[in-house]
Coordinates of C-alpha atoms in Angstrom, one line a residue:
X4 CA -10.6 6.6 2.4
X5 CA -12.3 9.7 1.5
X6 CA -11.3 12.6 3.9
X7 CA -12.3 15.6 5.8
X8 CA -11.1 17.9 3.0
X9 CA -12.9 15.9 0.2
X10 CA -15.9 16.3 2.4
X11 CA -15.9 20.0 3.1
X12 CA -15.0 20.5 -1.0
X13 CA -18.5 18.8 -1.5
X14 CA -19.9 20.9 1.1
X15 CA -22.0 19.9 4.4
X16 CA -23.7 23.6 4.8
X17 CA -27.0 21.9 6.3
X18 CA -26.2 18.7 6.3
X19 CA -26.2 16.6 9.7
X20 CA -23.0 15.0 10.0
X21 CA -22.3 12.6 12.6
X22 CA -19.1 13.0 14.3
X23 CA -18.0 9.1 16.0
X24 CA -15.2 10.9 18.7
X25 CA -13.5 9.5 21.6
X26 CA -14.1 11.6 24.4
X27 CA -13.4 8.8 26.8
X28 CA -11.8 10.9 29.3
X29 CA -10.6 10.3 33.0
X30 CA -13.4 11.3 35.7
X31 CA -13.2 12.2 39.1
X32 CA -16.4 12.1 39.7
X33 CA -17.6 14.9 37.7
X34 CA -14.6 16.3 37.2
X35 CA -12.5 15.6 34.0
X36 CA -8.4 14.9 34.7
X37 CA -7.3 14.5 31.2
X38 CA -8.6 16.3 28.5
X39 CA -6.4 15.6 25.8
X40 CA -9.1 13.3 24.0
X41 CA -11.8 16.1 23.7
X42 CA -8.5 18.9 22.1
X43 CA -7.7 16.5 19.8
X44 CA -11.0 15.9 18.4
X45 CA -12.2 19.2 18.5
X46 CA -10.7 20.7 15.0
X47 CA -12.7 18.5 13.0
X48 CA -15.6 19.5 15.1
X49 CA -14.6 23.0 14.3
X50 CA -14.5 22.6 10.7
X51 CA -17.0 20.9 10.2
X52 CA -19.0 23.3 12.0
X53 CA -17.2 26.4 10.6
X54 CA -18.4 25.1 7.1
X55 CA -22.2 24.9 8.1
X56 CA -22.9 21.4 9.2
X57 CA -24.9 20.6 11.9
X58 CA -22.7 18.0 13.4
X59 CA -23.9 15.2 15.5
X60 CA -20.9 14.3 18.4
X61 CA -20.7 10.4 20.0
X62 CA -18.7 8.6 22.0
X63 CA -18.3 6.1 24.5
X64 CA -16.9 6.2 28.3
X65 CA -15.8 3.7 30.4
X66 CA -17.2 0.3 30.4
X67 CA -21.0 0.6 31.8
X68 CA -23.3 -2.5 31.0
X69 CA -25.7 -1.1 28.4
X70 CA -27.8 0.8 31.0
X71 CA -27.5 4.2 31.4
X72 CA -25.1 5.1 34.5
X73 CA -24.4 8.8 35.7
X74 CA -21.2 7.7 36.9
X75 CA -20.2 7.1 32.6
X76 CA -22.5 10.5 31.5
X77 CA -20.6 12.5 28.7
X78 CA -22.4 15.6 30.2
X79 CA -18.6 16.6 31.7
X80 CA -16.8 16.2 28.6
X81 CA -20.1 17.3 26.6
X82 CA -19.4 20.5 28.5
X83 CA -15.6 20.8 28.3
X84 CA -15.7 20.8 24.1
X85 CA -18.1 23.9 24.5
X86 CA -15.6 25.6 26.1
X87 CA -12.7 24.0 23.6
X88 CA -14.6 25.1 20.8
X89 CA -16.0 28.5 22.5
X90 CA -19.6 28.4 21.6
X91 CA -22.6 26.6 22.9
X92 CA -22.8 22.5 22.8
X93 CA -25.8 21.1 23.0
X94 CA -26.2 17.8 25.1
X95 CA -28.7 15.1 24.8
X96 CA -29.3 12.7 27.8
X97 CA -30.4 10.0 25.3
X98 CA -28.7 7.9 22.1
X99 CA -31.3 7.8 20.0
X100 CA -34.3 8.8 22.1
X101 CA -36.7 11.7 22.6
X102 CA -34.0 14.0 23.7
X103 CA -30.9 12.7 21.0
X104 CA -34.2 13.7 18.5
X105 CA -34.8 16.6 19.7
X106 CA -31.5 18.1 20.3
X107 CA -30.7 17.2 16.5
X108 CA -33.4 18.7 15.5
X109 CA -32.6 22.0 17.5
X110 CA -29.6 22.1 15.4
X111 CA -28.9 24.6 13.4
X112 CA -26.1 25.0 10.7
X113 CA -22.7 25.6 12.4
X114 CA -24.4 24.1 15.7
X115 CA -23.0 21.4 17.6
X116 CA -24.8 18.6 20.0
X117 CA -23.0 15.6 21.7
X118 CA -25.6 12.8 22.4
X119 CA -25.0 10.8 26.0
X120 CA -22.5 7.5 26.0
X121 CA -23.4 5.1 23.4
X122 CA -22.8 1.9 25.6
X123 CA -25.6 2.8 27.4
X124 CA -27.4 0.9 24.6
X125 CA -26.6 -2.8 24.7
X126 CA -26.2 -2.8 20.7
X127 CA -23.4 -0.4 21.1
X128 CA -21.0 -3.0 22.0
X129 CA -23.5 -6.4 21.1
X130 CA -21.9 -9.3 19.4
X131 CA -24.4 -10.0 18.0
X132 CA -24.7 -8.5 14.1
X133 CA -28.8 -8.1 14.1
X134 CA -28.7 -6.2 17.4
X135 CA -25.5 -4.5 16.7
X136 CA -26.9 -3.5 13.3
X137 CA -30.0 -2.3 14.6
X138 CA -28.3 0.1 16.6
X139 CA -26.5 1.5 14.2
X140 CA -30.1 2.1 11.9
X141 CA -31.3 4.3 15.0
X142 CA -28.2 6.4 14.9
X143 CA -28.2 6.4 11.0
X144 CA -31.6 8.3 11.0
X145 CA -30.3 11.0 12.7
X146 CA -27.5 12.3 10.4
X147 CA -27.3 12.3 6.6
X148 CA -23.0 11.7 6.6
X149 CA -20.7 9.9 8.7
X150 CA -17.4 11.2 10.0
X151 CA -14.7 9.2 11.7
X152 CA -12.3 10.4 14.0
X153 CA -12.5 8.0 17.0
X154 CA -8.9 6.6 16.8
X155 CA -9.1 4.9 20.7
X156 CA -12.4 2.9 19.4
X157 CA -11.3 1.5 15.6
X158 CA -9.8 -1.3 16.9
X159 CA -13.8 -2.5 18.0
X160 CA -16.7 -4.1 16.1
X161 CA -19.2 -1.5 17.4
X162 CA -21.9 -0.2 16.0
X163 CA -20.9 3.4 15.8
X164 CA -17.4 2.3 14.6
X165 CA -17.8 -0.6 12.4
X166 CA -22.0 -1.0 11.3
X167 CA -23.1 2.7 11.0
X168 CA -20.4 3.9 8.1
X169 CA -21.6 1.1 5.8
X170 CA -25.5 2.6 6.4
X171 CA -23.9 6.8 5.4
X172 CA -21.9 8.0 3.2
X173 CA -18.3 8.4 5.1
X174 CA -15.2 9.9 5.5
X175 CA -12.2 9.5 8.0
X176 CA -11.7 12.9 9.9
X177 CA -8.2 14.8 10.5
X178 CA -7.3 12.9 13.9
X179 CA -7.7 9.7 12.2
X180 CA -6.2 9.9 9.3
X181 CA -3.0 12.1 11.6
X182 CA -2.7 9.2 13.5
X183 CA -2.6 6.5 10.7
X184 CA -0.2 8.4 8.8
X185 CA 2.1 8.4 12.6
X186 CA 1.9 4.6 13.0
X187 CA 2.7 3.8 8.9
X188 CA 6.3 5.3 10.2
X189 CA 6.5 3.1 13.1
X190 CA 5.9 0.3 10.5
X191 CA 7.2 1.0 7.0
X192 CA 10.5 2.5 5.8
X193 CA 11.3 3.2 10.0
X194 CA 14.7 5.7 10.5
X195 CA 16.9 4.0 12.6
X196 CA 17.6 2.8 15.3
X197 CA 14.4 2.2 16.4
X198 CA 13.8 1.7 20.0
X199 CA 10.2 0.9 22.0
X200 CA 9.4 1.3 25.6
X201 CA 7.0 -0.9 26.3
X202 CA 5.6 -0.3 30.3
X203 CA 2.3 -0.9 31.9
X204 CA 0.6 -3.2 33.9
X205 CA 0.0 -6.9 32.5
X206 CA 3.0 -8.1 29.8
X207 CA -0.1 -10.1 28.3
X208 CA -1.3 -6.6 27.3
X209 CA 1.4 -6.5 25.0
X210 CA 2.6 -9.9 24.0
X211 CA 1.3 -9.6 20.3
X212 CA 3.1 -5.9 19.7
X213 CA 6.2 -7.6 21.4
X214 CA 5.9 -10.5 18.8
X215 CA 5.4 -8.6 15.8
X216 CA 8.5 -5.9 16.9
X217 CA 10.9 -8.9 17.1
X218 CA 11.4 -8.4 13.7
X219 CA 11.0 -4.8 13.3
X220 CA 12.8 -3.0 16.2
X221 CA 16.7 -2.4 17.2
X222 CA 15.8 -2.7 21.1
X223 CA 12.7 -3.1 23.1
X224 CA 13.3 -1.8 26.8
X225 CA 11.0 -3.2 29.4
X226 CA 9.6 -1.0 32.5
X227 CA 6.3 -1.1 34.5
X228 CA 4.5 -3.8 36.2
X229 CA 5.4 -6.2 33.3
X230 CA 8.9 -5.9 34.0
X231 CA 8.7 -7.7 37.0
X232 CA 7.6 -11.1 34.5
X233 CA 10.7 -10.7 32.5
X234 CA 12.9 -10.8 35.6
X235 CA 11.2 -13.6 36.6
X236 CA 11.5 -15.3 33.4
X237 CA 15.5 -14.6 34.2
X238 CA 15.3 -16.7 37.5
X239 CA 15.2 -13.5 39.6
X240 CA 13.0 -13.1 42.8
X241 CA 10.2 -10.3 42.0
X242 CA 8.9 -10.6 45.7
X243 CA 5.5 -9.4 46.0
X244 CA 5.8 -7.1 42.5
X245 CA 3.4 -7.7 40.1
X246 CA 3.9 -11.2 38.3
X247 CA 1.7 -13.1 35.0
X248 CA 3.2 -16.4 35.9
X249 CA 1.2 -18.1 33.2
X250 CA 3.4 -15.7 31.0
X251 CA 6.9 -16.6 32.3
X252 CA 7.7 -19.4 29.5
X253 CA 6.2 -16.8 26.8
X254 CA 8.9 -14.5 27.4
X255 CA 11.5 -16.9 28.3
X256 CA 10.7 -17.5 24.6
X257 CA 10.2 -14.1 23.4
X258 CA 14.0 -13.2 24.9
X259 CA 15.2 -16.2 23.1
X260 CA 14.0 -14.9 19.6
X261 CA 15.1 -11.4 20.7
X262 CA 18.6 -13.1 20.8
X263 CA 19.2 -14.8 17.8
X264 CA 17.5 -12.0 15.7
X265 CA 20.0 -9.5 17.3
X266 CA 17.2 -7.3 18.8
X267 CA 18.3 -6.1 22.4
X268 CA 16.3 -6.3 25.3
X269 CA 16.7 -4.0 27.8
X270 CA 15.2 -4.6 31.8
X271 CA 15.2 -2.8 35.1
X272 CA 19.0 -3.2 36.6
X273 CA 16.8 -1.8 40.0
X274 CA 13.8 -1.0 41.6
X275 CA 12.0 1.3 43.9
X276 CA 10.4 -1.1 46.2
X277 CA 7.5 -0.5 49.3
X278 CA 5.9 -3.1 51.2
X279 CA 3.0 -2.3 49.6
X280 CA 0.9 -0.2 46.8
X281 CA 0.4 3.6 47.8
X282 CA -2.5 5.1 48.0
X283 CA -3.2 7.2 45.5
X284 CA -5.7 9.5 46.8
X285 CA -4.3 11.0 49.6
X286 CA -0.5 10.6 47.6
X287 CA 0.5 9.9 51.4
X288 CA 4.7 9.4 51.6
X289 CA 6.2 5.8 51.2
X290 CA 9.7 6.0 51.8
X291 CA 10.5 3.5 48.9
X292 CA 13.7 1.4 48.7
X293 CA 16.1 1.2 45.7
X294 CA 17.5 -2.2 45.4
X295 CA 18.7 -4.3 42.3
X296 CA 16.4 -5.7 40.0
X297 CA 18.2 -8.8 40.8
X298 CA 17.2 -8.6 44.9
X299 CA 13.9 -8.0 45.2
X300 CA 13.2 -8.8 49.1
X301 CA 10.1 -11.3 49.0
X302 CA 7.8 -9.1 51.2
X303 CA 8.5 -5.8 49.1
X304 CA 6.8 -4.9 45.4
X305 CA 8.2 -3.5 42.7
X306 CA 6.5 0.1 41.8
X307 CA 9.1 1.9 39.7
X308 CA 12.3 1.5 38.0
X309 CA 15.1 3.1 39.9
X310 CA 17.9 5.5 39.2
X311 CA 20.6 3.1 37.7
X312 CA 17.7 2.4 34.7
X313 CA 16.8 5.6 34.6
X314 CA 20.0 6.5 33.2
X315 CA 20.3 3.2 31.2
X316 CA 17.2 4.3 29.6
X317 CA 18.1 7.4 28.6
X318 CA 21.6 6.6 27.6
X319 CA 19.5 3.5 25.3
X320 CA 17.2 6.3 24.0
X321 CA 19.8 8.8 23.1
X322 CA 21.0 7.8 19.8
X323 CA 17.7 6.5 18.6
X324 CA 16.0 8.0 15.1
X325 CA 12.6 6.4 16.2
X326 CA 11.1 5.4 19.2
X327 CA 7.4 4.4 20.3
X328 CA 6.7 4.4 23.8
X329 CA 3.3 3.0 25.4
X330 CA 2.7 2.7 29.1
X331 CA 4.3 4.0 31.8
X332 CA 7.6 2.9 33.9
X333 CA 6.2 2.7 37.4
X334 CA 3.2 4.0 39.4
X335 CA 3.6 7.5 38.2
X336 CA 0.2 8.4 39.5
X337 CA 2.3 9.0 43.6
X338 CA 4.9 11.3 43.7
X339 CA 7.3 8.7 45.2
X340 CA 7.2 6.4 42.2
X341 CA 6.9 9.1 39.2
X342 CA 10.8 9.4 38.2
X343 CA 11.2 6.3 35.7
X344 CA 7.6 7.8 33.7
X345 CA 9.4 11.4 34.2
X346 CA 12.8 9.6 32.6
X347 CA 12.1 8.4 29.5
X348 CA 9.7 11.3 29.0
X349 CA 12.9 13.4 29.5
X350 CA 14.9 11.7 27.7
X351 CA 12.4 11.9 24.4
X352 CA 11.5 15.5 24.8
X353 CA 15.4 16.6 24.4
X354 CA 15.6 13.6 22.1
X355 CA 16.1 14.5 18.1
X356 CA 14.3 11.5 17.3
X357 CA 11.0 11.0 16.0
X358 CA 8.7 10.1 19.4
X359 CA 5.5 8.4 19.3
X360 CA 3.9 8.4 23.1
X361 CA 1.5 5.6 22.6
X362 CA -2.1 6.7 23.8
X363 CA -3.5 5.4 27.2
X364 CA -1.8 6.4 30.8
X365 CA 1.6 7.0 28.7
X366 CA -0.3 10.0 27.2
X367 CA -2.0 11.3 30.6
X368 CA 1.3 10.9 32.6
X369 CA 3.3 13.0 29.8
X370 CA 0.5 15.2 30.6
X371 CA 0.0 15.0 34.3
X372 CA 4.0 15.5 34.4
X373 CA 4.0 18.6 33.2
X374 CA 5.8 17.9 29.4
X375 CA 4.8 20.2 26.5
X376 CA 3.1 17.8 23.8
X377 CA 5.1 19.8 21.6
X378 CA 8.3 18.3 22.5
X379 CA 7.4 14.7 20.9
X380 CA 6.5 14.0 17.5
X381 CA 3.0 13.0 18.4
X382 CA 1.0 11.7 21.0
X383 CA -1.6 9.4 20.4
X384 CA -5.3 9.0 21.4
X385 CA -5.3 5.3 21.3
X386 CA -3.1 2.9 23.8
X387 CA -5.0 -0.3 22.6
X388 CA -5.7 1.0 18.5
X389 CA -2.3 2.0 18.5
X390 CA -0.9 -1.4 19.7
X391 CA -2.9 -3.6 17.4
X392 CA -2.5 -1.2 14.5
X393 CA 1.6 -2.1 15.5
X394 CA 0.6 -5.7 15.8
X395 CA -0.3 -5.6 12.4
X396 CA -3.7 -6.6 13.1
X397 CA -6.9 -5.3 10.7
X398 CA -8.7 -2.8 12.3
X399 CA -12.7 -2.7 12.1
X400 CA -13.1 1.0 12.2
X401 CA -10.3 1.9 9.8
X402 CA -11.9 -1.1 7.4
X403 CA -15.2 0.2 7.7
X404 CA -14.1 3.9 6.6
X405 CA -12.3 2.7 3.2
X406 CA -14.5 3.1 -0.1

């Protein structure tokens, strides 16, 4: 891959260089929660800027259905990396329309413009290779270089990811190539032991990571909504807790293999329990119940892991050389059920090891919970690029930006 430095060393004074970001940031409303997306991107902006291109931001946010949506604008974050980067930042309410032309054309050397979400344009996200590649000639006319540095979006076949860096010529930007060079130590020549926290929602999120760790990590401990699937597959009652019952056998399996290739599994010994999900806007009090992850009444859920596995955790986490953590432990979002995500942030910011927070709502509760990204080795901009980069799978936007 040719990089960033290569790049400025050939010089881009003048040149229009499109920047393929990930500002997909967490909105309320207008209002952004989590900007860690927009910092991390924003010293290759900065440099590239600095050295007198005229560089050409895009991204995507959310999921809209290729039709603009206000509630998906980039205006908000187009905004916030002006004031990151402390000078003016164009905006363009268009991809490759009137006003993406125009601002570009406004631009002059050291200037920056973000043009609005790309998946307001059907060929953004299209399965289909004319339409997708079509696409990706619009938004090749308007730059004369390509710069990747997207690390939440390699792992799709889009056309700002994967069809426009075969139409310019490329190079992978500084966040990109940080965050490759993070995960090749989660995956070659790993200090030991190496543990993974693995939390979250749905275990079917993360059965291919879990599969392809079974050979590569010293323990795997288990938190989050998943959790409550791995009990199950134990025989235990999980009472109204989140459950993939389709996925009980899977893991039955999966703890089988973890077995007899001497990897340990660690699960909730108990739970904070509620008779239902809190609500998260008005954070209102729940009065939660700790009981054993073994006795979960049938009318309560499962929202966090409780004291007992806090300390199991941390005790599990202590003497680890590496650890990769992605998703969080409970609903960390309510105050009530916050302490297991809290936990095992804890225990890795005091931690010697060398601590990879896995992207996604791991990285915005580390965040949102007060820890100084400084305390962990690094903390990724990509939950889902970050797990199939660890699932060994081939990435298309890391494919399209080798030589």
């Amino acid at each position: 891959m040719k990089t960033i430095d290569q790049l400025l060393a050939d010089g881009v004074s003048g040149k229009r260089v499109f920047v393929r970001a990930d500002l997909n940031v967490p909105l309320d409303g207008a209002t952004i929660t989590d900007d860690g997306r927009i910092r991390a991107v924003a010293p290759t902006i900065a440099r590239l800027a600095e050295a007198g291109a005229r560089v050409i931001v895009a991204s995507h946010l959310g999921r809209p259905k290729g039709a603009p949506d206000p509630a998906f604008s980039l205006a908000p974050a187009a905004a916030r990396l002006g004031e990151i980067l402390g000078a003016p930042v164009a905006f363009a309410t268009d991809t490759v329309g009137d006003s993406a032309r125009a601002a570009v054309d406004g631009l002059a050397d050291g200037q920056v413009a973000v043009i609005e979400n790309l998946r307001f344009n059907p060929g953004e996200t299209s399965k289909d290779d004319a339409e997708r590649g079509a696409f990706a000639d619009q938004l090749a006319a308007l730059a004369d270089v390509y710069v990747g540095d997207g690390f939440g979006a390699v792992h799709r076949k889009h056309a700002s990811v994967y069809d426009l860096p075969a139409r310019l010529p490329h190079a992978v930007g500084d966040l990109i190539a940080t965050e490759v060079r993070v995960l090749k130590r989660l995956t070659e020549d790993v200090a030991r032991p190496y543990a993974v926290v693995l939390g979250g929602a749905k275990v079917s999120d993360k059965l291919g990571v879990i599969d392809n760790l079974l050979g590569k990590a010293d323990r795997i401990l288990i938190g989050g909504g998943m959790a409550y699937t791995f009990l199950k597959a134990q025989g235990h009652e999980v009472g109204a807790s989140l459950l993939q019952e389709d996925q009980v056998p899977v893991v039955q399996d999966y703890l089988k293999r973890a077995e007899a290739a001497g990897v340990e599994f660690v699960l909730p010994v108990d739970v904070l329990v509620a008779p239902g999900f809190p609500d998260l806007k008005t954070k209102a009090p729940t009065n939660p119940t700790t009981v054993a992850a073994d006795a979960i009444p049938a009318d309560q859920e499962g929202l966090d892991i409780g004291p007992e596995t806090c300390k199991l955790y941390a005790s599990k986490l202590a003497d680890a050389a590496t650890v990769f953590w992605n998703g969080p432990m409970g609903v960390f979002e309510h105050p009530d059920y916050a302490e297991g995500t809290r936990a095992v942030a804890r225990a890795l910011a005091d931690s010697p090891a060398f601590s990879v927070v896995g992207g996604g709502d791991s990285a915005a509760a580390v965040r949102t919970l007060g820890f100084d990204a400084d305390a962990f080795g690094h903390i990724s901009t990509g939950g889902g690029a970050s797990l199939e980069y660890l699932e060994g799978k081939t990435l298309p936007g890391l494919a399209a930006l080798e030589d």
